[in-house]
């Protein structure tokens, strides 16, 4: 006989658990503690089973019957309610453990295992911090509008390029989730046109001989910290990226062989790089060795030898010497070297590209050329340093 709500409310606990049947396998368990729990009993492949449908009164009589009827419909379609319940719980746990933040960290760990440069993985971790609003959301349930909201918060601060990079990083994480079975789509694929396209900004670079000569003289007379001065003096000669130079350690240099070997972990492209050192650069480094050698960072921070110079330490002196942001930057010195070396007509373009550590668009060709041009690069670096010395001495030098 079917139960009635008034009867259920009147049920009293006993010394032992007892049952009150409703219909079609639904019944109520009444516990000595007073708890009243809904259960559904059914048979599947000749075996009696049961599943829980909730606690009364949170789940009322009508709700319990609705859940029972859903289970019966599933049985009619060959779905075992107990098995389906376990699957749903496992899926919930799986999705709960696979948040965007979890997958992003897993993806970054994969980057580390693949030998990606430290600067690349550090930047990836920073981008993940910018995406904190979606970090705790299930990667399988995130919708484009939710990701867009997080990106728009970044845009609202005027950081258009950061928002673009965050979208790109999020896309890589979602594609990794799809590839590993944790998501079905990349919701960022439709967001490209929704973000503001940042204005392209070129690194400040000097391309006139007279201006370069004046800059070199200004650097030589810089009255600030000696480490910053020598870093500025070395930078135009070696054509390295600012991060590669300021994070250099003494173990990477062989001053007798006039060679600087940068490990793959510190390169933008994850492969080692060798840089020829001109006589002028060796002289600067021997001067610096008296201040910061023989171990640790070549260009340590002013307040501690445990960290390298900060990212802006070289650019800030340029500002103090009166150069505006658009006139010159540490990175722009690479553009200066590339322009003058190419315009000189003395050196093969591939040799110049090797010294700038630019990736070859043709991967096979890049591997083939990686070890070539060393002798030419040695000569080129010495010519470049000699040319810079000439520019420093006079303002009337032609290429």
Coordinates of C-alpha atoms in Angstrom, one line a residue, residues 203-395:
X203 CA 62.0 48.0 -29.2
X204 CA 63.7 51.3 -29.2
X205 CA 66.9 51.1 -31.3
X206 CA 69.5 53.5 -32.7
X207 CA 70.2 53.1 -36.4
X208 CA 72.4 56.2 -37.1
X209 CA 76.2 55.9 -36.6
X210 CA 76.5 59.3 -34.9
X211 CA 73.7 58.5 -32.4
X212 CA 75.3 55.1 -31.6
X213 CA 78.7 56.8 -31.0
X214 CA 77.1 59.3 -28.6
X215 CA 75.3 56.5 -26.7
X216 CA 78.6 54.6 -26.3
X217 CA 80.3 57.7 -24.9
X218 CA 77.5 58.3 -22.6
X219 CA 77.7 54.8 -21.3
X220 CA 81.5 55.1 -20.7
X221 CA 80.9 58.2 -18.6
X222 CA 77.9 56.8 -16.6
X223 CA 78.5 57.6 -13.0
X224 CA 76.2 55.0 -11.5
X225 CA 76.9 51.5 -10.3
X226 CA 79.9 49.8 -11.9
X227 CA 78.0 46.6 -12.5
X228 CA 75.3 48.4 -14.5
X229 CA 77.9 50.4 -16.4
X230 CA 79.8 47.3 -17.5
X231 CA 76.5 45.5 -18.4
X232 CA 75.7 48.5 -20.7
X233 CA 79.1 48.4 -22.2
X234 CA 79.0 44.6 -22.9
X235 CA 75.4 44.6 -24.2
X236 CA 76.0 46.2 -27.6
X237 CA 78.8 43.8 -28.4
X238 CA 77.4 40.4 -27.6
X239 CA 73.9 40.7 -29.3
X240 CA 72.3 38.7 -26.5
X241 CA 68.8 39.1 -25.3
X242 CA 68.7 41.2 -22.0
X243 CA 67.6 38.2 -19.9
X244 CA 70.3 36.0 -21.3
X245 CA 73.0 38.6 -20.4
X246 CA 71.8 39.6 -16.9
X247 CA 71.3 36.0 -15.8
X248 CA 74.7 34.9 -17.0
X249 CA 77.0 33.0 -14.6
X250 CA 80.7 32.9 -14.5
X251 CA 80.7 29.1 -15.2
X252 CA 79.4 29.9 -18.7
X253 CA 82.4 32.0 -19.7
X254 CA 85.8 30.8 -20.8
X255 CA 87.8 34.1 -21.1
X256 CA 90.9 32.3 -22.3
X257 CA 89.0 30.7 -25.2
X258 CA 86.9 34.0 -25.6
X259 CA 83.7 32.0 -25.6
X260 CA 80.4 32.4 -23.7
X261 CA 78.3 29.1 -23.7
X262 CA 74.6 29.7 -22.8
X263 CA 72.8 26.5 -21.7
X264 CA 69.6 25.6 -23.4
X265 CA 67.6 26.1 -20.2
X266 CA 68.2 29.9 -20.4
X267 CA 67.5 30.3 -24.1
X268 CA 64.2 31.4 -25.6
X269 CA 64.5 28.5 -28.0
X270 CA 65.5 25.4 -25.9
X271 CA 68.9 24.8 -27.3
X272 CA 72.4 25.9 -26.2
X273 CA 74.1 28.8 -27.8
X274 CA 77.8 29.7 -28.1
X275 CA 78.8 33.4 -28.3
X276 CA 82.2 34.5 -29.6
X277 CA 83.8 37.2 -27.3
X278 CA 85.8 40.0 -28.9
X279 CA 88.9 41.4 -27.2
X280 CA 86.9 44.3 -25.9
X281 CA 84.3 42.1 -24.3
X282 CA 86.9 40.0 -22.6
X283 CA 88.5 43.1 -21.2
X284 CA 85.2 44.3 -19.8
X285 CA 84.6 40.9 -18.2
X286 CA 88.1 40.8 -16.7
X287 CA 87.3 44.2 -15.1
X288 CA 84.0 42.9 -13.8
X289 CA 85.6 39.6 -12.6
X290 CA 87.4 41.7 -9.9
X291 CA 84.0 42.8 -8.6
X292 CA 81.7 39.8 -8.9
X293 CA 83.8 36.7 -9.8
X294 CA 84.8 34.0 -9.7
X295 CA 81.4 32.3 -9.0
X296 CA 77.7 33.1 -9.2
X297 CA 76.1 35.7 -11.4
X298 CA 78.3 37.8 -13.6
X299 CA 75.8 40.7 -13.2
X300 CA 74.4 40.3 -9.7
X301 CA 71.8 42.6 -8.1
X302 CA 73.3 45.5 -6.2
X303 CA 71.9 44.4 -2.8
X304 CA 72.6 40.6 -3.1
X305 CA 74.8 38.3 -5.1
X306 CA 72.1 35.6 -4.9
X307 CA 70.0 37.2 -7.7
X308 CA 70.8 38.7 -11.1
X309 CA 70.2 42.3 -12.1
X310 CA 66.5 43.1 -12.4
X311 CA 64.9 43.4 -15.8
X312 CA 64.9 47.2 -15.9
X313 CA 68.4 47.8 -14.3
X314 CA 70.0 48.4 -17.8
X315 CA 67.1 50.4 -19.2
X316 CA 66.8 52.7 -16.2
X317 CA 70.3 54.2 -16.7
X318 CA 69.4 54.9 -20.3
X319 CA 66.6 57.1 -19.0
X320 CA 68.9 58.8 -16.4
X321 CA 71.3 59.6 -19.3
X322 CA 68.4 61.4 -21.0
X323 CA 67.3 58.8 -23.5
X324 CA 63.5 58.4 -23.9
X325 CA 61.8 55.0 -23.9
X326 CA 61.3 55.1 -27.7
X327 CA 65.0 56.0 -28.4
X328 CA 66.9 53.0 -26.9
X329 CA 66.3 49.9 -24.9
X330 CA 68.6 47.0 -24.0
X331 CA 66.7 44.8 -26.4
X332 CA 66.9 47.4 -29.1
X333 CA 70.7 47.0 -29.1
X334 CA 70.2 43.7 -30.9
X335 CA 68.3 45.6 -33.7
X336 CA 71.1 48.1 -33.9
X337 CA 73.7 45.3 -34.4
X338 CA 71.5 43.4 -36.9
X339 CA 71.0 46.5 -39.0
X340 CA 74.6 47.6 -39.1
X341 CA 76.0 44.1 -39.7
X342 CA 73.5 43.4 -42.6
X343 CA 74.1 46.8 -44.1
X344 CA 77.9 46.3 -44.0
X345 CA 77.6 43.6 -46.6
X346 CA 80.6 41.8 -45.1
X347 CA 78.8 38.9 -43.4
X348 CA 76.5 36.1 -44.5
X349 CA 72.9 36.7 -43.3
X350 CA 72.9 33.2 -41.7
X351 CA 75.9 34.0 -39.6
X352 CA 74.2 37.2 -38.3
X353 CA 71.1 35.2 -37.5
X354 CA 73.2 32.6 -35.6
X355 CA 74.7 35.4 -33.5
X356 CA 71.2 36.8 -32.8
X357 CA 70.0 33.3 -31.9
X358 CA 67.0 33.6 -34.2
X359 CA 65.0 30.4 -34.9
X360 CA 65.3 29.2 -38.5
X361 CA 61.8 28.9 -40.1
X362 CA 63.1 25.7 -41.8
X363 CA 63.7 23.3 -38.9
X364 CA 65.9 20.9 -40.9
X365 CA 67.9 23.8 -42.3
X366 CA 68.2 25.3 -38.7
X367 CA 69.7 22.0 -37.4
X368 CA 72.1 21.9 -40.3
X369 CA 73.3 25.5 -39.9
X370 CA 73.5 25.5 -36.1
X371 CA 77.1 24.5 -35.9
X372 CA 78.2 26.4 -39.0
X373 CA 79.6 29.9 -39.4
X374 CA 81.6 29.8 -36.2
X375 CA 84.8 31.1 -37.7
X376 CA 82.9 33.8 -39.6
X377 CA 81.0 34.7 -36.4
X378 CA 84.3 35.0 -34.4
X379 CA 85.6 37.4 -37.1
X380 CA 82.2 39.2 -37.3
X381 CA 82.1 39.8 -33.5
X382 CA 85.6 41.3 -33.5
X383 CA 84.8 43.5 -36.5
X384 CA 81.6 44.7 -34.8
X385 CA 83.5 45.6 -31.5
X386 CA 86.2 47.4 -33.5
X387 CA 83.5 49.3 -35.4
X388 CA 81.8 50.3 -32.2
X389 CA 85.1 51.6 -30.9
X390 CA 85.4 53.7 -34.1
X391 CA 81.9 55.0 -33.6
X392 CA 82.8 55.9 -30.0
X393 CA 85.8 57.9 -31.1
X394 CA 84.2 60.0 -33.8
X395 CA 80.8 61.0 -35.2

